[in-house]
C-alpha atoms as a printed R data frame, in Angstrom:
    type eleno elety resid chain resno       x       y       z
1   ATOM     1    CA   UNK     A     1  99.642  70.415 108.477
2   ATOM     2    CA   UNK     A     2  99.164  74.122 109.193
3   ATOM     3    CA   UNK     A     3 100.789  76.540 106.747
4   ATOM     4    CA   UNK     A     4 102.068  78.503 109.766
5   ATOM     5    CA   UNK     A     5 102.080  77.639 113.475
6   ATOM     6    CA   UNK     A     6 103.492  79.302 116.605
7   ATOM     7    CA   UNK     A     7 104.954  82.178 114.583
8   ATOM     8    CA   UNK     A     8 105.371  85.202 116.847
9   ATOM     9    CA   UNK     A     9 107.525  88.267 116.204
10  ATOM    10    CA   UNK     A    10 107.404  92.054 115.974
11  ATOM    11    CA   UNK     A    11 108.792  94.435 113.351
12  ATOM    12    CA   UNK     A    12 109.840  97.944 114.322
13  ATOM    13    CA   UNK     A    13 109.325 101.084 112.291
14  ATOM    14    CA   UNK     A    14 112.262 101.463 109.903
15  ATOM    15    CA   UNK     A    15 113.494  97.900 110.444
16  ATOM    16    CA   UNK     A    16 114.583  95.586 107.622
17  ATOM    17    CA   UNK     A    17 113.516  92.036 108.458
18  ATOM    18    CA   UNK     A    18 114.351  89.071 106.236
19  ATOM    19    CA   UNK     A    19 112.208  85.927 106.256
20  ATOM    20    CA   UNK     A    20 114.175  82.957 104.940
21  ATOM    21    CA   UNK     A    21 113.506  79.303 104.395
22  ATOM    22    CA   UNK     A    22 113.091  76.760 101.601
23  ATOM    23    CA   UNK     A    23 110.167  76.717  99.189
24  ATOM    24    CA   UNK     A    24 106.998  75.694 100.976
25  ATOM    25    CA   UNK     A    25 108.181  76.897 104.389
26  ATOM    26    CA   UNK     A    26 105.439  79.522 104.673
27  ATOM    27    CA   UNK     A    27 107.243  82.712 103.625
28  ATOM    28    CA   UNK     A    28 104.648  83.890 101.109
29  ATOM    29    CA   UNK     A    29 101.763  82.924 103.388
30  ATOM    30    CA   UNK     A    30 103.302  84.994 106.160
31  ATOM    31    CA   UNK     A    31 103.658  88.037 103.908
32  ATOM    32    CA   UNK     A    32 100.063  87.632 102.724
33  ATOM    33    CA   UNK     A    33  98.861  87.633 106.323
34  ATOM    34    CA   UNK     A    34 100.907  90.728 107.185
35  ATOM    35    CA   UNK     A    35  99.563  92.377 104.037
36  ATOM    36    CA   UNK     A    36  95.946  91.622 104.858
37  ATOM    37    CA   UNK     A    37  95.525  89.403 101.800
38  ATOM    38    CA   UNK     A    38  94.913  86.251 103.884
39  ATOM    39    CA   UNK     A    39  93.387  85.949 107.341
40  ATOM    40    CA   UNK     A    40  94.909  83.556 109.896
41  ATOM    41    CA   UNK     A    41  92.551  80.864 111.173
42  ATOM    42    CA   UNK     A    42  93.767  81.518 114.722
43  ATOM    43    CA   UNK     A    43  95.980  83.967 116.539
44  ATOM    44    CA   UNK     A    44  96.164  87.656 115.730
45  ATOM    45    CA   UNK     A    45  98.209  90.183 113.817
46  ATOM    46    CA   UNK     A    46  98.454  93.742 115.063
47  ATOM    47    CA   UNK     A    47  99.669  96.593 112.860
48  ATOM    48    CA   UNK     A    48  99.972 100.057 114.378
49  ATOM    49    CA   UNK     A    49  97.659  98.976 117.189
50  ATOM    50    CA   UNK     A    50  94.959  97.485 114.943
51  ATOM    51    CA   UNK     A    51  94.121  93.780 114.957
52  ATOM    52    CA   UNK     A    52  93.697  92.907 111.291
53  ATOM    53    CA   UNK     A    53  91.380  90.025 112.196
54  ATOM    54    CA   UNK     A    54  88.848  92.546 113.487
55  ATOM    55    CA   UNK     A    55  88.739  94.568 110.260
56  ATOM    56    CA   UNK     A    56  85.978  94.158 107.689
57  ATOM    57    CA   UNK     A    57  86.811  93.301 104.084
58  ATOM    58    CA   UNK     A    58  86.462  96.974 103.126
59  ATOM    59    CA   UNK     A    59  88.678  98.040 106.018
60  ATOM    60    CA   UNK     A    60  91.281  95.471 105.032
61  ATOM    61    CA   UNK     A    61  91.222  96.807 101.478
62  ATOM    62    CA   UNK     A    62  91.832 100.284 102.874
63  ATOM    63    CA   UNK     A    63  94.682  98.932 104.989
64  ATOM    64    CA   UNK     A    64  96.297  97.365 101.919
65  ATOM    65    CA   UNK     A    65  95.976 100.595  99.954
66  ATOM    66    CA   UNK     A    66  97.281 102.943 102.651
67  ATOM    67    CA   UNK     A    67  99.632 100.992 104.910
68  ATOM    68    CA   UNK     A    68 101.423  98.318 102.874
69  ATOM    69    CA   UNK     A    69 103.167  98.164  99.518
70  ATOM    70    CA   UNK     A    70 103.871  94.874  97.730
71  ATOM    71    CA   UNK     A    71 106.760  93.878  95.467
72  ATOM    72    CA   UNK     A    72 106.595  90.430  93.880
73  ATOM    73    CA   UNK     A    73 109.080  88.247  92.020
74  ATOM    74    CA   UNK     A    74 106.871  88.212  88.906
75  ATOM    75    CA   UNK     A    75 106.507  92.045  88.687
76  ATOM    76    CA   UNK     A    76 102.739  91.818  87.931
77  ATOM    77    CA   UNK     A    77 102.738  94.871  85.692
78  ATOM    78    CA   UNK     A    78  99.763  95.350  83.366
79  ATOM    79    CA   UNK     A    79 101.142  94.886  79.829
80  ATOM    80    CA   UNK     A    80  98.889  97.466  78.167
81  ATOM    81    CA   UNK     A    81  99.895 100.262  80.553
82  ATOM    82    CA   UNK     A    82 103.055 102.383  80.437
83  ATOM    83    CA   UNK     A    83 105.539 102.548  83.292
84  ATOM    84    CA   UNK     A    84 103.972 105.691  84.749
85  ATOM    85    CA   UNK     A    85 100.455 104.294  84.352
86  ATOM    86    CA   UNK     A    86 101.459 101.067  86.131
87  ATOM    87    CA   UNK     A    87 103.190 102.962  88.923
88  ATOM    88    CA   UNK     A    88 100.264 105.322  89.458
89  ATOM    89    CA   UNK     A    89  97.609 102.577  89.469
90  ATOM    90    CA   UNK     A    90  97.331 102.112  93.282
91  ATOM    91    CA   UNK     A    91  96.657 105.819  93.688
92  ATOM    92    CA   UNK     A    92  93.915 105.688  91.047
93  ATOM    93    CA   UNK     A    93  92.388 102.554  92.600
94  ATOM    94    CA   UNK     A    94  92.345 104.361  95.955
95  ATOM    95    CA   UNK     A    95  90.182 107.088  94.436
96  ATOM    96    CA   UNK     A    96  92.775 109.524  93.139
97  ATOM    97    CA   UNK     A    97  92.632 111.013  89.677
98  ATOM    98    CA   UNK     A    98  94.960 109.896  86.895
99  ATOM    99    CA   UNK     A    99  96.717 113.269  87.119
100 ATOM   100    CA   UNK     A   100  97.257 112.837  90.860
101 ATOM   101    CA   UNK     A   101  98.538 109.314  90.328
102 ATOM   102    CA   UNK     A   102 101.034 110.438  87.704
103 ATOM   103    CA   UNK     A   103 102.093 113.392  89.877
104 ATOM   104    CA   UNK     A   104 102.951 110.929  92.651
105 ATOM   105    CA   UNK     A   105 104.473 108.286  90.374
106 ATOM   106    CA   UNK     A   106 106.736 110.524  88.295
107 ATOM   107    CA   UNK     A   107 109.232 111.463  91.069
108 ATOM   108    CA   UNK     A   108 109.321 107.852  92.251
109 ATOM   109    CA   UNK     A   109 110.169 106.596  88.766
110 ATOM   110    CA   UNK     A   110 112.813 109.299  88.506
111 ATOM   111    CA   UNK     A   111 114.118 108.222  91.924
112 ATOM   112    CA   UNK     A   112 114.546 104.630  90.693
113 ATOM   113    CA   UNK     A   113 116.293 105.783  87.520
114 ATOM   114    CA   UNK     A   114 113.405 105.496  85.071
115 ATOM   115    CA   UNK     A   115 112.616 109.135  84.402
116 ATOM   116    CA   UNK     A   116 113.481 108.544  80.742
117 ATOM   117    CA   UNK     A   117 111.262 105.432  80.464
118 ATOM   118    CA   UNK     A   118 107.967 106.805  81.762
119 ATOM   119    CA   UNK     A   119 105.979 105.999  78.623
120 ATOM   120    CA   UNK     A   120 107.481 102.605  77.850
121 ATOM   121    CA   UNK     A   121 105.365  99.487  78.286
122 ATOM   122    CA   UNK     A   122 106.626  96.427  80.186
123 ATOM   123    CA   UNK     A   123 107.669  94.587  77.017
124 ATOM   124    CA   UNK     A   124 109.981  97.515  76.218
125 ATOM   125    CA   UNK     A   125 111.706  97.314  79.612
126 ATOM   126    CA   UNK     A   126 114.358  94.962  80.963
127 ATOM   127    CA   UNK     A   127 113.551  92.708  83.921
128 ATOM   128    CA   UNK     A   128 115.433  95.041  86.249
129 ATOM   129    CA   UNK     A   129 113.534  98.048  84.921
130 ATOM   130    CA   UNK     A   130 110.209  96.265  85.305
131 ATOM   131    CA   UNK     A   131 111.002  95.470  88.923
132 ATOM   132    CA   UNK     A   132 111.891  99.115  89.550
133 ATOM   133    CA   UNK     A   133 108.501 100.112  88.136
134 ATOM   134    CA   UNK     A   134 106.959  97.590  90.527
135 ATOM   135    CA   UNK     A   135 108.892  99.169  93.407
136 ATOM   136    CA   UNK     A   136 107.643 102.645  92.451
137 ATOM   137    CA   UNK     A   137 104.104 101.254  92.269
138 ATOM   138    CA   UNK     A   138 104.476  99.766  95.757
139 ATOM   139    CA   UNK     A   139 105.552 103.143  97.148
140 ATOM   140    CA   UNK     A   140 103.120 105.456  95.348
141 ATOM   141    CA   UNK     A   141 100.602 105.557  98.226
142 ATOM   142    CA   UNK     A   142 103.380 106.235 100.783
143 ATOM   143    CA   UNK     A   143 103.005 102.979 102.769
144 ATOM   144    CA   UNK     A   144 104.650 102.441 106.139
145 ATOM   145    CA   UNK     A   145 105.423  98.777 105.401
146 ATOM   146    CA   UNK     A   146 107.033  97.335 102.263
147 ATOM   147    CA   UNK     A   147 106.491  93.613 101.709
148 ATOM   148    CA   UNK     A   148 108.850  92.055  99.170
149 ATOM   149    CA   UNK     A   149 108.341  88.426  98.147
150 ATOM   150    CA   UNK     A   150 111.470  87.083  96.424
151 ATOM   151    CA   UNK     A   151 111.847  90.461  94.657
152 ATOM   152    CA   UNK     A   152 115.191  89.574  93.064
153 ATOM   153    CA   UNK     A   153 114.273  86.058  91.952
154 ATOM   154    CA   UNK     A   154 113.844  87.073  88.299
155 ATOM   155    CA   UNK     A   155 116.859  89.388  88.170
156 ATOM   156    CA   UNK     A   156 120.533  88.912  87.376
157 ATOM   157    CA   UNK     A   157 123.088  89.645  90.090
158 ATOM   158    CA   UNK     A   158 123.738  93.269  89.092
159 ATOM   159    CA   UNK     A   159 120.047  94.141  88.814
160 ATOM   160    CA   UNK     A   160 119.345  92.399  92.120
161 ATOM   161    CA   UNK     A   161 122.041  94.391  93.903
162 ATOM   162    CA   UNK     A   162 120.785  97.640  92.384
163 ATOM   163    CA   UNK     A   163 117.226  96.906  93.496
164 ATOM   164    CA   UNK     A   164 118.260  96.076  97.061
165 ATOM   165    CA   UNK     A   165 120.391  99.231  97.213
166 ATOM   166    CA   UNK     A   166 117.342 101.245  96.132
167 ATOM   167    CA   UNK     A   167 115.147  99.612  98.770
168 ATOM   168    CA   UNK     A   168 117.779 100.317 101.433
169 ATOM   169    CA   UNK     A   169 118.043 103.976 100.424
170 ATOM   170    CA   UNK     A   170 114.286 104.501 100.313
171 ATOM   171    CA   UNK     A   171 113.833 102.689 103.627
172 ATOM   172    CA   UNK     A   172 116.283 105.092 105.257
173 ATOM   173    CA   UNK     A   173 114.661 108.141 103.660
174 ATOM   174    CA   UNK     A   174 111.110 107.170 104.643
175 ATOM   175    CA   UNK     A   175 111.765 105.237 107.873
176 ATOM   176    CA   UNK     A   176 109.975 102.390 106.145
177 ATOM   177    CA   UNK     A   177 109.611  98.928 107.645
178 ATOM   178    CA   UNK     A   178 110.723  96.326 105.096
179 ATOM   179    CA   UNK     A   179 109.839  92.642 105.352
180 ATOM   180    CA   UNK     A   180 111.593  90.672 102.624
181 ATOM   181    CA   UNK     A   181 111.047  86.980 101.949
182 ATOM   182    CA   UNK     A   182 113.923  85.188 100.271
183 ATOM   183    CA   UNK     A   183 115.527  81.771 100.042
184 ATOM   184    CA   UNK     A   184 118.895  83.451  99.344
185 ATOM   185    CA   UNK     A   185 121.056  83.583 102.473
186 ATOM   186    CA   UNK     A   186 123.315  86.274 100.990
187 ATOM   187    CA   UNK     A   187 120.368  88.621 100.428
188 ATOM   188    CA   UNK     A   188 119.131  87.960 103.941
189 ATOM   189    CA   UNK     A   189 122.472  89.085 105.356
190 ATOM   190    CA   UNK     A   190 121.661  92.649 104.277
191 ATOM   191    CA   UNK     A   191 118.755  92.761 106.737
192 ATOM   192    CA   UNK     A   192 118.855  94.036 110.316
193 ATOM   193    CA   UNK     A   193 117.408  90.734 111.497
194 ATOM   194    CA   UNK     A   194 116.621  87.327 110.006
195 ATOM   195    CA   UNK     A   195 113.823  84.901 110.849
196 ATOM   196    CA   UNK     A   196 114.138  81.433 109.350
197 ATOM   197    CA   UNK     A   197 111.008  79.387 108.697
198 ATOM   198    CA   UNK     A   198 110.926  75.629 108.410
199 ATOM   199    CA   UNK     A   199 107.653  73.806 107.754
200 ATOM   200    CA   UNK     A   200 105.640  76.816 108.869
201 ATOM   201    CA   UNK     A   201 107.458  77.378 112.152
202 ATOM   202    CA   UNK     A   202 110.319  79.606 113.227
203 ATOM   203    CA   UNK     A   203 113.421  77.442 113.168
């Protein structure tokens, strides 16, 4: 069975789209395709007029660095780096200096309420704080699309609400397109529009 089939939709600039469905329905695969991590075996995906299937591996890497930011359920912070070092990493990997990365990351960490935790490592941060570092990291290269895969799955209710409020505020400030995958119907209700997947198809 195909992981995804006959899935067709568009996302507007500044829109918040929720992708819902049970585990195994294709939510993460869909985000990976939008993010240029996986290539579809057929069909096409167009972002800002570019067909991602026509991009080389290097061009796709550039697309991931410049156009999309990722937030994952598991945070994926590097344990030996501080909050500001983790948040600045995409800038450094894109060719920026460490100073430039920290210059970009500092106001983002302050924006998400972690200005006093810049030099703490992940083990010194709560789950909610770690996810806010991950959000700052996703935004450090000023992407136009934020992809969030079950971003509140490891958080308690208060931390989850705070994170979603932050994403909503930043989306409005930056006119950012947000595509959020979740199995939680209540979280999906915060979106402008909801697409439900079932067995790799839009239900």
